[in-house]
Amino acid sequence: MRVLGIETSCDETGVAVYDNQRGLLADALYSQVEMHAEYGGVVPELASRDHIRKLVPLIRQVMSESNTDKEQLDAIAYTAGPGLVGALMVGASVARSLGFAWKVPVLGVHHMEGHLLAPMLEENPPEFPFVALLVSGGHTQLIRVDGIGCYQMLGESLDDAAGEAFDKAAKMLGLDYPGGPRIAALAEKGTSGRFRFPRPMTDRPGLEFSFSGLKTYTLNTTEKLREEGTLDQQGKADIALAFQEAVVDTLTIKCKRALQQSGLKRLVIAGGVSANRLLRERLETMIKKERGILFYARPEFCTDNGAMIAYAGCQRLMAGQQDDLCIHARPRWPMSELDALSAKG
Ligand code: KG4
Ligand code: ZN
């Protein structure tokens, strides 16, 4: 089974071809990050227009790189949500049009399911069941995963997502969008122990998260240093370090709790924030003590990409998913609404 995957939910145009026998055959990404950086965040209308410009050339590129003729495709998978509606519409309508012209079935894929399954593209993929921590710009969720589409929400953020908190903290420090990698880089120069930020909601039972208080704490600390005239590079680096430590510690504490409560030993982390080096290190240390195993994707497959959509689409195709001929674009789409399918092969 060979599937062309198309991702256009936000500010990255990702296209890939995945074959269930031969693996990932081609993968191309165009990031709009530079264009949006000027505005301090994603401008939806500009994102949609750029997807229109880049999508078809990228499809040509991956079809050629993977030596795939349209006759060899078993399906086209596209991100049907959640995401920016205009951006989603571009991928959805191009996928649907190509499917119609090439007489190939077309499947809508859930963006977060794509993220969740991305570590399956690596060597030694995790077996079901496992606990997954999904940490992206829009989601922070702990999920028990028993199979494709068998997702039980264990806990999620009551307000900001972890990636969103990184992006907002970065803005306060005058760093460009996206903030996560920039905070991580600046934190390298920070002094450990100068500030200690709170670990929200870790002092009570449960697997819920809240990052908005941490954001306020970061703002207050930044303002205090500004008033004192000490918000120099070192001051900013010290704040970045304290902020990153607090987010990473909070995520680690909740992951440990989720493993202990579920009795599972496998932990999968996915989504943009799972590229964070400190998070990976802390989770590795925690999971060793729990005698479990940690799984994650290579950094370029943690953030948005076409490979995860091609892979998820292929699994859903093999499990028998068939879509109607409508163009689906759902800005909001809870994962709990996904059909449980058990993939063969
Ligand atoms: O999964 P993703 O590419 O898009 C969404 O589905 O939201 O995640 C993007 C988010 C951004 O908030 C970005 O700041 C964050 O992931 N991110 C990171 C790192 N790389 C990306 N956060 C912390 N550390 C990183 N290394
Ligand atoms: Zn994403």
mmCIF file of C-alpha atoms and ligand atoms in Angstrom, residues 9 111-112 115 136 303-304 308, ligand 2:
data_model
loop_
_atom_site.group_PDB
_atom_site.id
_atom_site.type_symbol
_atom_site.label_atom_id
_atom_site.label_comp_id
_atom_site.label_asym_id
_atom_site.label_seq_id
_atom_site.Cartn_x
_atom_site.Cartn_y
_atom_site.Cartn_z
ATOM 1 C CA SER A 9 -2.852 22.597 9.004
ATOM 2 C CA HIS A 111 -3.382 16.029 12.734
ATOM 3 C CA MET A 112 -2.777 14.910 16.321
ATOM 4 C CA HIS A 115 1.837 13.373 15.550
ATOM 5 C CA SER A 136 2.422 20.796 20.460
ATOM 6 C CA THR A 303 7.093 19.270 14.393
ATOM 7 C CA ASP A 304 4.578 19.312 11.536
ATOM 8 C CA MET A 308 3.238 11.464 9.748
HETATM 9 ZN ZN ZN B 2 1.374 19.843 14.750
#
